[in-house]
XYZ file of N, CA and C in Angstrom:
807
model
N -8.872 -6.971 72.175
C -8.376 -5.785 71.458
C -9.341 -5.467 70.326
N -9.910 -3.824 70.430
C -10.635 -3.895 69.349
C -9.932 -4.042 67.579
N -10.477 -4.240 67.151
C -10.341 -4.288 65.580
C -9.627 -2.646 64.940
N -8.475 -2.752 64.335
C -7.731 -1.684 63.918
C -9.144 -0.337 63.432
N -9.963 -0.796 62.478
C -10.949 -0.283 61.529
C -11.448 0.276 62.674
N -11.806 -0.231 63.835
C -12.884 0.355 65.258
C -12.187 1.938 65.404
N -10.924 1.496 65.492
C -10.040 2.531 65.916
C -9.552 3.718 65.057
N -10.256 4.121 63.880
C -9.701 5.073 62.717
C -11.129 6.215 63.370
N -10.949 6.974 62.640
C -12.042 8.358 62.330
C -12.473 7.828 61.276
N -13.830 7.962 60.575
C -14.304 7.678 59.486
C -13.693 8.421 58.164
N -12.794 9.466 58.366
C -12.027 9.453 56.932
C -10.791 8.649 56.809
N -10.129 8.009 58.042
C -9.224 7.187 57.958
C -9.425 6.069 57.643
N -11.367 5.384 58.128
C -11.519 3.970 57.121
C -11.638 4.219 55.814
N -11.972 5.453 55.456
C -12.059 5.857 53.717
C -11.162 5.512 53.125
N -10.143 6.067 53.622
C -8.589 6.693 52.671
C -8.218 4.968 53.242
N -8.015 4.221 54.141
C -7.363 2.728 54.289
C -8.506 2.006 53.095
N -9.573 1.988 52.985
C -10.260 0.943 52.178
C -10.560 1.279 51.077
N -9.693 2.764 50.775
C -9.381 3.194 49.001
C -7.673 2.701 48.660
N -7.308 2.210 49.370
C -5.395 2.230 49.377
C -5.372 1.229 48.560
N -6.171 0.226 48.123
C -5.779 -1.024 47.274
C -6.256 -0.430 45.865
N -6.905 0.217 45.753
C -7.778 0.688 44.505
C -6.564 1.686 43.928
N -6.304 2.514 44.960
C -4.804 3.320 44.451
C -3.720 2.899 43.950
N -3.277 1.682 45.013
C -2.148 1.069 44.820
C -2.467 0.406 43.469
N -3.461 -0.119 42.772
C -3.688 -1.098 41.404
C -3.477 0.305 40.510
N -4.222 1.723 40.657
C -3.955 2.482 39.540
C -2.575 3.407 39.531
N -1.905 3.267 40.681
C 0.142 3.161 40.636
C 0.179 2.274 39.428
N 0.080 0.819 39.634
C 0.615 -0.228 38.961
C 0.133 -0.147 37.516
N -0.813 0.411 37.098
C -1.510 -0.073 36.143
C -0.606 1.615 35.327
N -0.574 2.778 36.062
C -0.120 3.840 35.123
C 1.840 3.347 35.114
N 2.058 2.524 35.327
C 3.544 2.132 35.250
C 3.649 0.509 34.505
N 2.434 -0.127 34.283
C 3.233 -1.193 33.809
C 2.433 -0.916 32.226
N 3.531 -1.622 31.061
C 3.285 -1.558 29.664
C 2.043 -1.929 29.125
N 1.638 -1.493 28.370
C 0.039 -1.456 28.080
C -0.040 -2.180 26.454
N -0.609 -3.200 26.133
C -0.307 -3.661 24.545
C -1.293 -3.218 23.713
N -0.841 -1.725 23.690
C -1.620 -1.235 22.656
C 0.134 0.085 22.037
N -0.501 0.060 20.041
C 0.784 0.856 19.205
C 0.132 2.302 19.330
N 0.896 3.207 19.545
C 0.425 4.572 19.361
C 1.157 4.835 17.402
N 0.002 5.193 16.731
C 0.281 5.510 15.226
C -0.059 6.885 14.806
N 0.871 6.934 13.595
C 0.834 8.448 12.917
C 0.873 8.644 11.613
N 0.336 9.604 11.158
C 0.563 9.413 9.429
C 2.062 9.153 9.482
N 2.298 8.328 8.151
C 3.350 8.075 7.532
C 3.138 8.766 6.343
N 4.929 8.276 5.311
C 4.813 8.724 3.992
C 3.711 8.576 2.916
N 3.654 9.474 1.912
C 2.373 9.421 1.195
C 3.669 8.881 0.137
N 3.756 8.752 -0.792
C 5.151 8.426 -2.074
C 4.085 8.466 -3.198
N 4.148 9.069 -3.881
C 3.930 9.185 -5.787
C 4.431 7.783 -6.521
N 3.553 6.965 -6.685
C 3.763 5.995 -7.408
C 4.368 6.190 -8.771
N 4.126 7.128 -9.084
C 4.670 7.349 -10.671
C 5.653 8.321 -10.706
N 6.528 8.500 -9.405
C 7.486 9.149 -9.251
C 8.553 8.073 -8.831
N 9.653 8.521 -7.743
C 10.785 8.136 -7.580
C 10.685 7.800 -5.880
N 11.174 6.337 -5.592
C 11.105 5.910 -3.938
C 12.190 7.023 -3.278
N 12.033 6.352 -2.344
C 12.937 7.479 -1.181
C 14.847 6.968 -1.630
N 14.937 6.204 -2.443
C 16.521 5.865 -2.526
C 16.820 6.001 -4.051
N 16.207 7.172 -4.824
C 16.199 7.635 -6.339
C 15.996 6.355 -7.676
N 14.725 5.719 -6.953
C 14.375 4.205 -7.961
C 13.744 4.703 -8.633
N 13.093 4.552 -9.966
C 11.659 4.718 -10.304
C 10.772 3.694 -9.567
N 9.780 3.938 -9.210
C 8.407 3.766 -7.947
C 8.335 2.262 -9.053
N 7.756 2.906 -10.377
C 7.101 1.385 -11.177
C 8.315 1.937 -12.696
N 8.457 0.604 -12.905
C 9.374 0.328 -14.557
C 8.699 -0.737 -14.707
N 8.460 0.052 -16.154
C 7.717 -0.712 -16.702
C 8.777 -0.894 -18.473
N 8.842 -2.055 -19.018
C 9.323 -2.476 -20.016
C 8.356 -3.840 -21.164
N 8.897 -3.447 -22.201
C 8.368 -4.577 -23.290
C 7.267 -3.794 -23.507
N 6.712 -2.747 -23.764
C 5.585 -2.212 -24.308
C 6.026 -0.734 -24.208
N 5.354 0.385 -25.288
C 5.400 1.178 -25.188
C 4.791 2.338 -23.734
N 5.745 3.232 -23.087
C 5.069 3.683 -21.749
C 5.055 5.071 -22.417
N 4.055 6.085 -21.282
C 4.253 7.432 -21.385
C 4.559 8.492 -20.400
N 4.588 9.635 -20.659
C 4.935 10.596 -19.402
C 3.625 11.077 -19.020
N 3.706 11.280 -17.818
C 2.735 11.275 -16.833
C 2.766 12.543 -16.057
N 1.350 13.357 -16.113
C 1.233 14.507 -15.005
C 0.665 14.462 -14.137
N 0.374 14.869 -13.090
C -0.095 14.425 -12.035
C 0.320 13.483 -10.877
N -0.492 12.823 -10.093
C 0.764 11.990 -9.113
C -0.605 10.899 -8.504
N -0.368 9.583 -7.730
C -0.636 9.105 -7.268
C -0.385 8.327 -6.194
N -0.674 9.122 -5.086
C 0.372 9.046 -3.873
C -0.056 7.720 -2.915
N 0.440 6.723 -2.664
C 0.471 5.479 -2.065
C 0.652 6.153 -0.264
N -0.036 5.833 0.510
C -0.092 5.895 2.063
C 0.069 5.611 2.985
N 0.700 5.827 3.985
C 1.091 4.479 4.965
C 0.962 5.045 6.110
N 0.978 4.232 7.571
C 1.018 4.900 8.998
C 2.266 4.433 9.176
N 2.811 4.995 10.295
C 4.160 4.213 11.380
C 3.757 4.052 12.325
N 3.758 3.272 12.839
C 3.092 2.485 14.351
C 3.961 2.135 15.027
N 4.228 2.398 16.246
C 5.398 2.200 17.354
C 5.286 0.233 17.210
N 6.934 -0.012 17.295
C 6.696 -1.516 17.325
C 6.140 -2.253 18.833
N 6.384 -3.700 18.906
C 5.939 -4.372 19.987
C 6.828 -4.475 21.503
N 7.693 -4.176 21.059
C 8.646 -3.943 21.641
C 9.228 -2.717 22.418
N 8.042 -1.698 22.342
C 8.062 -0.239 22.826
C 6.899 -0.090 23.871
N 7.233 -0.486 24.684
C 5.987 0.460 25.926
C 5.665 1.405 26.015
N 4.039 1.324 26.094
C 3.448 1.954 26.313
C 3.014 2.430 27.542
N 2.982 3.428 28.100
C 1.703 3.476 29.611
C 0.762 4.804 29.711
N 0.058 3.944 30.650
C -1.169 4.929 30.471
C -0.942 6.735 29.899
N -0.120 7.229 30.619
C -0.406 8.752 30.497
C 0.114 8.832 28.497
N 1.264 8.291 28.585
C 1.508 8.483 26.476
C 0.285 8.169 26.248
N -0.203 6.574 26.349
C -1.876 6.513 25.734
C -2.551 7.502 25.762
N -2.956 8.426 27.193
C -3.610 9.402 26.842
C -3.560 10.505 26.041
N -1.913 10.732 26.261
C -2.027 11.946 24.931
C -2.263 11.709 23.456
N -1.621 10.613 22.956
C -2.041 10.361 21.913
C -3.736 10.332 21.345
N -4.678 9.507 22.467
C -5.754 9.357 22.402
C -6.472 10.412 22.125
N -6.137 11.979 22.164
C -6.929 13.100 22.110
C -6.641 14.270 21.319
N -5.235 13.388 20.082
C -4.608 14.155 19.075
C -5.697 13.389 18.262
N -5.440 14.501 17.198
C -5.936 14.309 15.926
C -5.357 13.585 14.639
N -4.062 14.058 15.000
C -2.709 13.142 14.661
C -2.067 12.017 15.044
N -2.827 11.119 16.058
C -2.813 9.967 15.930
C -3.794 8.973 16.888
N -3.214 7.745 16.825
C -4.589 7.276 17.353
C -3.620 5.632 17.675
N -4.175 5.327 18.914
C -4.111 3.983 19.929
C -4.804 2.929 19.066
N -4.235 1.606 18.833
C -4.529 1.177 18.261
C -3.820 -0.737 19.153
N -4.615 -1.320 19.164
C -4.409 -2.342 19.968
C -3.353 -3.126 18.802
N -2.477 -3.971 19.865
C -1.540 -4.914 19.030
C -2.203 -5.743 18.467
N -2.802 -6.217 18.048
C -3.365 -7.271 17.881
C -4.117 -6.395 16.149
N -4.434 -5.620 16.051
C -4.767 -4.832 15.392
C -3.531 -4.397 14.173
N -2.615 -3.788 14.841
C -1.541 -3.187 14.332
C -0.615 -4.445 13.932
N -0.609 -5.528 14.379
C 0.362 -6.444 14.213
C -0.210 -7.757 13.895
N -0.946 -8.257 12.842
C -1.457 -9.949 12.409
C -1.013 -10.753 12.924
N 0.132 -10.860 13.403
C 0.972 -11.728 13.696
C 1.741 -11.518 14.583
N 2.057 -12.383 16.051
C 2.766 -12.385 16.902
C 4.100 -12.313 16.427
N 5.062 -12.346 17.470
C 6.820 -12.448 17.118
C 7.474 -10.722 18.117
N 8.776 -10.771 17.335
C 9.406 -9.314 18.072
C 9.135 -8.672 16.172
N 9.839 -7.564 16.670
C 9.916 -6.318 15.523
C 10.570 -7.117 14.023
N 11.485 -8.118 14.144
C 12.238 -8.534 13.184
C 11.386 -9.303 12.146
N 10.421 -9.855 13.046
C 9.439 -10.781 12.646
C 7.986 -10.251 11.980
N 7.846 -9.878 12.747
C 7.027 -8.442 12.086
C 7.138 -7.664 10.376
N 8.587 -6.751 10.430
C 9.156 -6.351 9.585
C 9.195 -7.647 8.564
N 9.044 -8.656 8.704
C 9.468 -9.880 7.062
C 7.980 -10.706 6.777
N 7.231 -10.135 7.971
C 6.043 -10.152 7.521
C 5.070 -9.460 6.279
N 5.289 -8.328 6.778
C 4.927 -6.955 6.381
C 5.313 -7.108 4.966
N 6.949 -7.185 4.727
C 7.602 -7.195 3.696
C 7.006 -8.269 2.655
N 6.694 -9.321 3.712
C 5.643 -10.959 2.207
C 4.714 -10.253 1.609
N 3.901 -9.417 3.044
C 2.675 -8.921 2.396
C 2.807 -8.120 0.993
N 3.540 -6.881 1.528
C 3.998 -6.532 0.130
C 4.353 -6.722 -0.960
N 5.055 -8.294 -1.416
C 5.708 -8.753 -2.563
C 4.283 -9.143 -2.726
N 3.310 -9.511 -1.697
C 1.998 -10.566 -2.598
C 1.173 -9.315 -3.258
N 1.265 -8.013 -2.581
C 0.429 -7.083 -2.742
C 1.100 -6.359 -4.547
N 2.358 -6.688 -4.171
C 2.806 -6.183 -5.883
C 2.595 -6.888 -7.249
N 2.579 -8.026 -6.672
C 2.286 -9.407 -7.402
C 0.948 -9.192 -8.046
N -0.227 -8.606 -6.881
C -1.432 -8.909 -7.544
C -1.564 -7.283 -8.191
N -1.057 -6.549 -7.926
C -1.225 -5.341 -8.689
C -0.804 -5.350 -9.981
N 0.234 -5.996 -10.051
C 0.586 -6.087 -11.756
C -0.315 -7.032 -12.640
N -0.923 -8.124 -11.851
C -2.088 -8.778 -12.139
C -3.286 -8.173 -12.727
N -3.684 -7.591 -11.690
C -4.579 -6.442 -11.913
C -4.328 -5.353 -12.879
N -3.716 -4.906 -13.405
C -2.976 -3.745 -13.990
C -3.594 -4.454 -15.311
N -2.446 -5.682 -15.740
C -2.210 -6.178 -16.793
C -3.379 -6.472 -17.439
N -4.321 -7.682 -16.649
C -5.393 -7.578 -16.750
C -6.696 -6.621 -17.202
N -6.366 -5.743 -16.831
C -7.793 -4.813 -16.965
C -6.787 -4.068 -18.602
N -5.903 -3.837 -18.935
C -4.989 -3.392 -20.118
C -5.224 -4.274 -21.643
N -5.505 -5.685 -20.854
C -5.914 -6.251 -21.915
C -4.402 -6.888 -23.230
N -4.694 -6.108 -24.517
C -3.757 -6.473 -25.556
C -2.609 -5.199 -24.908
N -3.089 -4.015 -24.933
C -2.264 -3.315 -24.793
C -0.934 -3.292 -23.601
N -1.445 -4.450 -22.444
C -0.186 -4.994 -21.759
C 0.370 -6.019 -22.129
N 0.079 -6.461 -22.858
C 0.745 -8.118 -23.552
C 2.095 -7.869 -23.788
N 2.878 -7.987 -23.034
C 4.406 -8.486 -22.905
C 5.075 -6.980 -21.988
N 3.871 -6.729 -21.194
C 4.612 -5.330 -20.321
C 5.150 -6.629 -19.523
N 6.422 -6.342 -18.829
C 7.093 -6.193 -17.526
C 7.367 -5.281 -16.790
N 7.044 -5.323 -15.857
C 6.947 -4.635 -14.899
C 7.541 -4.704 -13.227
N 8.423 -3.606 -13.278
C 9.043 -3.713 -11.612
C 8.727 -2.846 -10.662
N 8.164 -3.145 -9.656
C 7.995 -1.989 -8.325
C 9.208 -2.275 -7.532
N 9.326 -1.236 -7.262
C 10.054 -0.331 -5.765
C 9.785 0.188 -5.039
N 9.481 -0.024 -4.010
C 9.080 0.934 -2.873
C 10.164 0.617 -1.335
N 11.009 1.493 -1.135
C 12.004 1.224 0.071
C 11.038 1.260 1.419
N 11.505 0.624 2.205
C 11.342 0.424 3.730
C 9.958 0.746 4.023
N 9.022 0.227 3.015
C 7.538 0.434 3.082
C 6.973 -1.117 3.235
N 5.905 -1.561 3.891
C 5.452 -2.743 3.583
C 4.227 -3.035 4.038
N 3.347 -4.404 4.048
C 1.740 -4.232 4.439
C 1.267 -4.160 2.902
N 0.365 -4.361 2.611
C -0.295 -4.942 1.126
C -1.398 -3.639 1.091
N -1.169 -2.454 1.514
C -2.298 -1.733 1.402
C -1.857 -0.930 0.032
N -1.064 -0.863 -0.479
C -0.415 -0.215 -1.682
C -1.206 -0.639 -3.056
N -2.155 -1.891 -2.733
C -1.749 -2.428 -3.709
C -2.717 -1.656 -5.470
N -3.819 -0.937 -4.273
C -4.675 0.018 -5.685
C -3.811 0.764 -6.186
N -3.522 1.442 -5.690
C -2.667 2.661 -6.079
C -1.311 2.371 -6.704
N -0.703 1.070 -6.648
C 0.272 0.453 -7.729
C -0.372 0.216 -9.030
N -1.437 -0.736 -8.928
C -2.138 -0.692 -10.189
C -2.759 0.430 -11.122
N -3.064 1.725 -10.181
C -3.714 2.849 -11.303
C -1.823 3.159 -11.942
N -1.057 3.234 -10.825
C -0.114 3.733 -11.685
C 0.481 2.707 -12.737
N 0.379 1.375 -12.820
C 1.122 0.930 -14.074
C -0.216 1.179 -15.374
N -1.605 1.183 -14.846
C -1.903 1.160 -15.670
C -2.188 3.023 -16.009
N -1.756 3.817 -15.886
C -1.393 5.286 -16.133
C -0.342 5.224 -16.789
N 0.916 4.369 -16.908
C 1.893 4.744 -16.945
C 2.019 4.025 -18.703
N 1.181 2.755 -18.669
C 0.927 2.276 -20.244
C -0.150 2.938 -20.877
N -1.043 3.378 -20.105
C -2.285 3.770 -21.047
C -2.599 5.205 -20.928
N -2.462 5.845 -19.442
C -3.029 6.873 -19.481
C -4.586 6.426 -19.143
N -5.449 7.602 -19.408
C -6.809 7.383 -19.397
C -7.573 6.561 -20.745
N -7.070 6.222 -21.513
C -7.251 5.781 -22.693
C -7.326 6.377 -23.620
N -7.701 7.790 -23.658
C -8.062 8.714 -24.749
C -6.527 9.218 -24.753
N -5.880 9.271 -24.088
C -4.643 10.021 -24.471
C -3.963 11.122 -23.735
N -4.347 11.535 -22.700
C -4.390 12.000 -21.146
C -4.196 10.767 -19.996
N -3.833 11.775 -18.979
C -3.528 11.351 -17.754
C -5.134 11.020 -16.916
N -4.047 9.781 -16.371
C -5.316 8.866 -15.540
C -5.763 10.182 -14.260
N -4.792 10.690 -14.237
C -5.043 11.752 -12.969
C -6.012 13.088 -13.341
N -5.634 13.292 -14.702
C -6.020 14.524 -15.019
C -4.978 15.561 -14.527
N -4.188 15.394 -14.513
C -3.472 16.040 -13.896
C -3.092 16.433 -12.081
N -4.139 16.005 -11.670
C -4.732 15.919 -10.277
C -3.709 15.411 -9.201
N -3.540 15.581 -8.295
C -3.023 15.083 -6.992
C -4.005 13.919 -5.976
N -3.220 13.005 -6.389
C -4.570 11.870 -5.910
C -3.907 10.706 -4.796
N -4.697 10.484 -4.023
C -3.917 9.835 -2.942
C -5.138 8.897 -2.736
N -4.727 7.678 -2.153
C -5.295 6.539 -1.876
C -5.141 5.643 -0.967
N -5.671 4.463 -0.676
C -5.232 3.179 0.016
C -6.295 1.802 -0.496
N -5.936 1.018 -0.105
C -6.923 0.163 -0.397
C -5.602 -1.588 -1.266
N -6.385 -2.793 -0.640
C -5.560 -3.902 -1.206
C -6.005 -4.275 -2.550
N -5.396 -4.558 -3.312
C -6.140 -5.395 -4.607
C -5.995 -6.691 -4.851
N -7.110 -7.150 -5.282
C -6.805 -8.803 -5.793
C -6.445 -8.752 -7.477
N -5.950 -10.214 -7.578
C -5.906 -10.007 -9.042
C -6.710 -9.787 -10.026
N -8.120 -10.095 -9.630
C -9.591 -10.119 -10.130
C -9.965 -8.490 -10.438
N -9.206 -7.483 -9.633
C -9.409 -6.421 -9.679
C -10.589 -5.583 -8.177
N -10.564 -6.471 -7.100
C -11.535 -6.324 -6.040
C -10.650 -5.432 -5.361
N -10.961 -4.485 -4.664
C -10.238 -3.715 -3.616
C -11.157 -3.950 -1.936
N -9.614 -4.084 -1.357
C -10.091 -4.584 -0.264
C -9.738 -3.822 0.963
N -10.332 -3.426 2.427
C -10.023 -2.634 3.070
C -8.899 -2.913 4.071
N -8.617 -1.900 4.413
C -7.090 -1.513 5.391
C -7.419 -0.532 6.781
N -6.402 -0.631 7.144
C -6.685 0.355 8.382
C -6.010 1.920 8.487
N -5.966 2.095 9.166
C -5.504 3.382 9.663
C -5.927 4.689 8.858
N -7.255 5.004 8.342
C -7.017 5.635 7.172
C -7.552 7.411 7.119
N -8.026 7.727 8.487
C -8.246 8.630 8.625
C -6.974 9.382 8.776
N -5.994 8.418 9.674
C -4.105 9.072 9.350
C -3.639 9.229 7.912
N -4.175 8.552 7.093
C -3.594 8.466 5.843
C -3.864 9.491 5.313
N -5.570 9.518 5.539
C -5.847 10.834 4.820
C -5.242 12.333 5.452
N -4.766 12.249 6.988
C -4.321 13.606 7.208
C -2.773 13.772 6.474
N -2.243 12.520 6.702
C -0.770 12.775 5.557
C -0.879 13.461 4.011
N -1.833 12.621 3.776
C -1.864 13.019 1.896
C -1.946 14.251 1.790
N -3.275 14.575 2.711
C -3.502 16.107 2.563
C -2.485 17.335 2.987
N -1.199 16.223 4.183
C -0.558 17.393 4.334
C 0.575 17.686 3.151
N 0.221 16.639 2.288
C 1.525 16.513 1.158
C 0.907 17.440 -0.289
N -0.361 17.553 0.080
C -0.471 18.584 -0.952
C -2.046 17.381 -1.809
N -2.738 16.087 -1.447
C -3.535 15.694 -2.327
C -4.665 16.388 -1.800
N -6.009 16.461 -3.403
C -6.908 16.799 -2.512
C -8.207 15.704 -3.026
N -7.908 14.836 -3.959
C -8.860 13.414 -3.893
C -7.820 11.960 -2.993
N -8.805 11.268 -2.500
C -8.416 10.210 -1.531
C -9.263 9.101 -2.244
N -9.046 7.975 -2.746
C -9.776 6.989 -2.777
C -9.823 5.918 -1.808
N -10.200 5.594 -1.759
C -11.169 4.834 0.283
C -11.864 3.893 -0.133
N -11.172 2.633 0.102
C -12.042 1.300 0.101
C -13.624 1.550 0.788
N -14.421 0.952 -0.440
C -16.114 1.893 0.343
C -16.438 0.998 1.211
N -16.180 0.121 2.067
C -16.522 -0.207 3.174
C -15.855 0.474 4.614
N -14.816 1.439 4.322
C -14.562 2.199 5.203
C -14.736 4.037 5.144
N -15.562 4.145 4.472
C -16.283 5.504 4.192
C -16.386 6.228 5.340
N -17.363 5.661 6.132
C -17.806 6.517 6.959
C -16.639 6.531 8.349
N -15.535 5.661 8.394
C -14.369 6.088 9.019
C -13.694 6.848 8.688
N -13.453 7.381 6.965
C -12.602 7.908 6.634
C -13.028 9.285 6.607
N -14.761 9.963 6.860
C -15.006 10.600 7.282
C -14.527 11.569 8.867
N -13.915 10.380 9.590
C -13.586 11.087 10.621
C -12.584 12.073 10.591
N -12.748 13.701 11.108
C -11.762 14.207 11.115
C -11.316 14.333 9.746
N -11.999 15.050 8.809
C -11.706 14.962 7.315
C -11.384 16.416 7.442
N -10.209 16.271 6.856
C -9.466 17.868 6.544
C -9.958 18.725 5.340
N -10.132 19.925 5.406
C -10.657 20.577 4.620
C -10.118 20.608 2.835
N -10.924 20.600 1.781
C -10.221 20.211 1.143
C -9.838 18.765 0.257
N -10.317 18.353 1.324
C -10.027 16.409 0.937
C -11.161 16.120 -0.235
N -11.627 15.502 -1.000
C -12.683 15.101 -1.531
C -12.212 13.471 -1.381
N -13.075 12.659 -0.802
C -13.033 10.795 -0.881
C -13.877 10.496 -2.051
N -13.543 9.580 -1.959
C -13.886 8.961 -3.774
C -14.164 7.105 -3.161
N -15.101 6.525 -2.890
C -15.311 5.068 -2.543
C -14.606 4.145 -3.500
N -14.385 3.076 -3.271
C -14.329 2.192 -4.749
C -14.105 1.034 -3.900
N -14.813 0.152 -4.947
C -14.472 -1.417 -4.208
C -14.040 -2.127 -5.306
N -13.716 -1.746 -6.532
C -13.359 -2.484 -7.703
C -12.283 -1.815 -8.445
N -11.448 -2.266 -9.000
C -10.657 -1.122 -10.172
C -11.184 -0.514 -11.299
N -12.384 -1.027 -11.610
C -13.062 -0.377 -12.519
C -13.783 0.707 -12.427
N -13.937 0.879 -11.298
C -14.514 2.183 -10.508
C -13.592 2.972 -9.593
N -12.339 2.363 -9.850
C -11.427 3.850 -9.661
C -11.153 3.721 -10.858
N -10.733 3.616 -11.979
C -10.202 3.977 -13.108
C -11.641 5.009 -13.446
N -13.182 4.593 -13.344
C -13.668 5.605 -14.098
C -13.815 6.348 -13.015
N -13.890 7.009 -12.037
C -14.102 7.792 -11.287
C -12.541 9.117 -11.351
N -11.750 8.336 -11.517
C -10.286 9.401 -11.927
C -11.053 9.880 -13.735
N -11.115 9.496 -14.130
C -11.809 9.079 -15.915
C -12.839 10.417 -15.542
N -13.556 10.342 -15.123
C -14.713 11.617 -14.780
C -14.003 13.034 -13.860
N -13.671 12.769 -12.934
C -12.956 13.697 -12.064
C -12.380 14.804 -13.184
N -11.227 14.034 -14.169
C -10.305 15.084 -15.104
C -11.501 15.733 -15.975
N -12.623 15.196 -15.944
C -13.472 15.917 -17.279
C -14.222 17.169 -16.770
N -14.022 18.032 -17.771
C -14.806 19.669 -17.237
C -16.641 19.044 -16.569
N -16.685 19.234 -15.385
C -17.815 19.247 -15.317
C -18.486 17.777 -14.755
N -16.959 16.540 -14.563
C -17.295 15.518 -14.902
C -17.203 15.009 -12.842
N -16.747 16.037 -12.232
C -17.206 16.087 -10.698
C -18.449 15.798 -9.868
N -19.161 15.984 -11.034
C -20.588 15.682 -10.329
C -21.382 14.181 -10.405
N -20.734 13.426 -11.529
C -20.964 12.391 -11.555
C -20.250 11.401 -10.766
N -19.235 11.799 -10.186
C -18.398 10.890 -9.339
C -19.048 10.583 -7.819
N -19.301 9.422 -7.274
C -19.451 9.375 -5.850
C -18.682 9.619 -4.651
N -18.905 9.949 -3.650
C -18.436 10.905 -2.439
C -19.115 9.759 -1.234
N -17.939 9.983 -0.207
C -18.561 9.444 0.836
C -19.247 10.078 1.610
């Protein structure tokens, strides 16, 4: 008996010795894919009020002041681990501008389900507040000597907050030093981790961050400067980035920004 293959037309050995290649990309557009599809999240005004009517930062034991301007803290939402993915969602997401595929492993430090995750996130954050008031206090000198200080931030977590906590406590005791706002009045949005030393350290997602801020109304971004030329991607009109890898160089770079004229001395990514 000849051999089945003897017996086809040559588009019937085609289409039989493509059927396994098909049948794997059936399987592969139906089974879960471990990668988070993410999107801007909330931007929140540090020197305003959380989403459950807290003040953001209280600050006590030292004299504080009122504050114009805003300094908006950034975040993504990233589908948890526990949400499948498959190919065709991947693709749409992959070709928005508004968000972006992002492998688990990436999106999540740490194995576990969503619960596990979430009290992760949440450590990060208490360590990330911890060193911001560090930082704060620190660079304040005499003039924080016996501040206390409390953050709030609801159902937010991840240690990327942690610059943008520190300009605001130290805005909120000092101002710019002269007697004005650290902002200048300005709408200023950020990301970036801090140590207590005052080092800022990089984060992810931040080209989302920056499309949130901007849709909330900021139009400076400060951007850990080792991710510059990412945060370039897809930069909305409007935006101005501001690098910094230290707190001393976002405090003077906000410090120049408010001054007539004082735009040109500031660095840009």
């Amino acid at each position: 008996m000849l051999p089945l293959l003897s017996r086809l037309s040559r588009n019937g050995r085609l289409a039989l010795c493509a059927l396994p290649a098909v049948v794997l990309l059936g399987v592969a557009a139906l089974a879960p894919l471990p990668f988070a599809v993410a999107q801007p999240g909330s931007a929140t005004d540090v020197l305003g009020k959380d989403s459950k009517g807290r003040p953001v930062i209280s600050v006590s034991g030292v004299p504080t002041r009122e504050t114009e301007g805003k300094l908006r803290m950034t975040t993504i939402v990233a589908t948890g681990p526990s949400i499948d993915h498959r190919v065709g969602e991947l693709a749409d997401a992959w070709f928005r501008d508004d968000r972006a595929v992002m492998p688990h492993s990436v999106v999540y430090p740490v194995g576990g389900d969503d619960k596990e995750i979430s009290e992760y996130n949440q450590g990060e954050m208490a360590k990330s507040q911890d060193s911001a008031v560090s930082a704060a206090l620190g660079y304040l000198g005499d003039k924080g000597k016996g501040a206390k200080v409390a953050l709030n931030l609801a159902d937010v977590g991840g240690p990327s907050a942690g610059l943008l906590f520190t300009l605001g406590i130290i805005d909120k005791i000092d101002g710019n030093g002269a007697g004005g706002d650290l902002t200048g009045g300005l709408d200023v949005a950020g990301t970036g981790t801090i140590e207590a030393d005052g080092t800022v350290g990089q984060v992810g997602g931040v080209p989302l961050k920056i499309k949130g801020a901007r849709a909330d109304g900021s139009t400076v971004f400060l951007v850990p400067k080792a991710e510059c030329e990412q945060a370039k991607s897809g930069l909305p009109d409007g935006m101005r980035l501001v690098p910094v890898s230290t707190l001393d160089e976002a405090v003077s770079s906000l410090r120049e920004l408010a001054k007539k004229g004082g735009a040109g001395k500031v660095p840009s990514c």
